[in-house]
Tab-separated table of C-alpha atoms in Angstrom:
chain	number	residue	atom	x	y	z
A	2	MET	CA	250.981	27.475	-28.651
A	3	PRO	CA	247.634	27.050	-29.792
A	4	LEU	CA	246.515	25.049	-33.119
A	5	LYS	CA	244.990	27.108	-35.882
A	6	LYS	CA	242.034	26.010	-37.738
A	7	PHE	CA	242.321	26.279	-41.297
A	8	ALA	CA	240.331	24.079	-44.308
A	9	LEU	CA	241.956	22.076	-47.195
A	10	GLY	CA	240.655	21.920	-50.270
A	11	ALA	CA	239.676	18.559	-51.864
A	12	PRO	CA	242.646	17.938	-53.834
A	13	PHE	CA	245.007	18.774	-51.810
A	14	LEU	CA	243.497	15.918	-49.383
A	15	ALA	CA	243.300	13.700	-51.615
A	16	TRP	CA	247.178	14.285	-52.454
A	17	LEU	CA	248.125	13.692	-48.739
A	18	LEU	CA	245.373	10.170	-48.726
A	19	LEU	CA	247.606	9.154	-51.699
A	20	ALA	CA	251.046	9.897	-50.050
A	21	GLY	CA	249.851	7.958	-47.041
A	22	ALA	CA	250.174	11.293	-44.827
A	23	VAL	CA	248.462	11.349	-41.799
A	24	VAL	CA	246.656	14.310	-40.697
A	25	PRO	CA	245.947	14.775	-36.577
A	26	VAL	CA	242.277	15.640	-35.458
A	27	ASN	CA	241.578	17.542	-32.071
A	28	ALA	CA	240.292	14.899	-30.368
A	29	GLN	CA	237.609	17.464	-28.702
A	30	ASP	CA	236.786	18.551	-32.692
A	31	ALA	CA	236.259	14.332	-32.975
A	32	LEU	CA	233.342	14.415	-30.689
A	33	ASP	CA	229.611	14.898	-31.487
A	34	THR	CA	227.026	16.940	-29.985
A	35	GLU	CA	226.348	14.733	-27.686
A	36	GLY	CA	230.062	13.814	-26.751
A	37	SER	CA	230.413	10.779	-28.843
A	38	PRO	CA	232.919	10.353	-30.790
A	39	ALA	CA	232.619	10.680	-34.491
A	40	ASP	CA	232.850	7.990	-36.716
A	41	GLY	CA	236.647	7.113	-37.648
A	42	ALA	CA	237.927	9.762	-34.066
A	43	VAL	CA	241.209	8.450	-32.423
A	44	GLN	CA	241.479	8.871	-28.522
A	45	PRO	CA	244.334	9.383	-27.058
A	46	ALA	CA	245.666	5.813	-26.033
A	47	GLU	CA	247.119	6.842	-22.425
A	48	GLU	CA	243.165	7.894	-21.643
A	49	SER	CA	241.648	4.368	-22.512
A	50	ARG	CA	244.456	2.418	-21.058
A	51	SER	CA	244.819	3.615	-17.315
A	52	SER	CA	241.093	3.906	-16.909
A	53	GLN	CA	238.134	1.595	-15.377
A	54	LEU	CA	234.352	0.482	-16.849
A	55	ALA	CA	232.154	2.823	-15.066
A	56	LEU	CA	228.438	4.264	-14.639
A	57	ALA	CA	228.243	7.329	-15.398
A	58	GLU	CA	224.401	7.800	-15.602
A	59	THR	CA	221.233	5.277	-15.452
A	60	ALA	CA	217.389	5.708	-15.738
A	61	MET	CA	214.374	4.576	-16.492
A	62	CYS	CA	212.275	6.549	-18.656
A	63	GLU	CA	209.549	6.249	-21.322
A	64	ALA	CA	211.415	7.218	-24.699
A	65	ILE	CA	214.492	7.460	-25.795
A	66	ASP	CA	215.557	10.557	-28.253
A	67	GLN	CA	218.721	11.140	-29.510
A	68	MET	CA	220.559	8.684	-27.350
A	69	ARG	CA	219.003	11.496	-24.177
A	70	PRO	CA	216.499	9.996	-22.066
A	71	VAL	CA	212.722	11.492	-21.978
A	72	ASN	CA	210.432	11.495	-18.880
A	73	LYS	CA	212.618	9.723	-16.616
A	74	GLY	CA	210.830	8.189	-13.344
A	75	TYR	CA	210.582	5.893	-11.018
A	76	ALA	CA	206.870	4.632	-11.280
A	77	PHE	CA	205.747	4.203	-14.888
A	78	PRO	CA	201.913	2.804	-15.940
A	79	VAL	CA	201.072	-0.684	-17.869
A	80	SER	CA	199.443	1.945	-20.394
A	81	ALA	CA	202.737	3.594	-20.716
A	82	GLY	CA	203.317	0.316	-23.598
A	83	GLN	CA	207.259	0.008	-22.454
A	84	VAL	CA	209.700	0.889	-20.137
A	85	TYR	CA	213.615	1.885	-21.565
A	86	CYS	CA	216.543	1.558	-18.987
A	87	TYR	CA	219.136	4.474	-20.054
A	88	THR	CA	222.661	3.749	-19.350
A	89	LEU	CA	225.681	5.678	-19.902
A	90	LEU	CA	229.341	4.585	-19.320
A	91	ASP	CA	232.216	6.804	-18.870
A	92	PRO	CA	235.046	5.779	-19.367
A	93	VAL	CA	234.635	2.875	-21.905
A	94	PRO	CA	238.006	1.547	-21.368
A	95	THR	CA	237.642	-1.366	-24.254
A	96	THR	CA	235.175	-2.242	-26.421
A	97	GLN	CA	233.385	-5.131	-24.153
A	98	TRP	CA	229.955	-6.775	-23.324
A	99	ILE	CA	227.562	-5.076	-20.762
A	100	TYR	CA	224.066	-6.696	-19.319
A	101	HIS	CA	221.086	-5.160	-18.445
A	102	ARG	CA	219.287	-8.124	-16.095
A	103	TRP	CA	215.703	-6.806	-15.750
A	104	TYR	CA	213.932	-8.257	-12.110
A	105	HIS	CA	210.045	-8.203	-11.879
A	106	ARG	CA	209.456	-9.222	-7.768
A	107	ASP	CA	212.787	-10.413	-7.621
A	108	ARG	CA	212.860	-13.311	-10.344
A	109	LEU	CA	215.102	-13.037	-13.835
A	110	SER	CA	212.614	-11.379	-16.382
A	111	THR	CA	215.030	-10.904	-19.436
A	112	GLN	CA	218.883	-10.576	-19.568
A	113	ILE	CA	220.485	-8.563	-22.967
A	114	ARG	CA	223.394	-8.290	-23.733
A	115	LEU	CA	224.500	-4.342	-24.989
A	116	LYS	CA	227.962	-3.677	-27.105
A	117	VAL	CA	230.179	-0.562	-25.630
A	118	ASN	CA	232.297	1.144	-26.954
A	119	PRO	CA	235.322	3.589	-25.886
A	120	PRO	CA	235.958	6.022	-24.744
A	121	ARG	CA	232.894	6.929	-23.634
A	122	TRP	CA	229.082	5.765	-24.692
A	123	ALA	CA	225.392	5.565	-24.450
A	124	THR	CA	223.218	2.625	-24.755
A	125	TYR	CA	219.789	1.494	-23.420
A	126	SER	CA	217.944	-1.601	-23.198
A	127	LEU	CA	213.527	-1.784	-23.662
A	128	ILE	CA	210.738	-4.432	-22.184
A	129	ARG	CA	207.487	-3.736	-23.394
A	130	LEU	CA	204.436	-4.301	-20.913
A	131	ARG	CA	201.866	-6.233	-19.857
A	132	GLU	CA	199.283	-6.466	-16.593
A	133	THR	CA	201.054	-9.012	-15.526
A	134	ASP	CA	204.295	-6.626	-15.085
A	135	LYS	CA	202.610	-4.524	-12.019
A	136	GLY	CA	204.877	-4.092	-9.290
A	137	PRO	CA	207.981	-3.735	-8.184
A	138	TRP	CA	211.141	-4.054	-10.674
A	139	ARG	CA	214.855	-3.788	-10.977
A	140	VAL	CA	217.269	-3.269	-13.766
A	141	GLU	CA	221.216	-4.671	-12.638
A	142	ILE	CA	224.124	-3.304	-14.823
A	143	SER	CA	227.070	-5.844	-14.887
A	144	ASP	CA	229.889	-5.837	-17.396
A	145	GLU	CA	231.570	-9.112	-18.760
A	146	ARG	CA	232.840	-10.253	-15.883
A	147	ASN	CA	229.921	-10.322	-13.930
A	148	ASN	CA	231.016	-6.860	-11.790
A	149	LEU	CA	228.061	-5.346	-10.705
A	150	LEU	CA	228.040	-1.654	-11.900
A	151	GLY	CA	224.686	-0.654	-10.484
A	152	THR	CA	220.896	-1.055	-10.086
A	153	VAL	CA	218.124	1.040	-10.885
A	154	ARG	CA	214.508	0.282	-9.208
A	155	PHE	CA	211.229	1.366	-10.331
A	156	SER	CA	207.591	-0.336	-10.527
A	157	ILE	CA	204.769	-0.684	-13.208
A	158	THR	CA	201.569	0.574	-12.138
A	159	ASP	CA	197.458	0.781	-13.351
């Protein structure tokens, strides 16, 4: 039997809070338009326990807008000034850290630690470009136990 949605008035909600009542929230309603959990949303426990951290999407891009990559590519001019590594993880079973390790010509250039939260999470890191950054690059994405989740390759050009 489907649940019917209805509006609760402010006095009734205040009474519920004072009485310590719990109002169930449909998990679908708790997601915002980007698929991230709304503040305070509780996800089903069986979903978070049974899943392993997984890389759902990764992209190199020129910018991030509303947590989505803009102008994805594999080659970027140094004149762009910066380049982003976008990462979407789904599922994320527990709050944890991931790492973006940026390699230029097979030498580690920088490592960035990023916190991710259940049930899914989008994040990014970026580097600012200099003339000496031209050439092949890769970003290795790994979990806190150093398990490699994925690698994305790109180049910086004139």
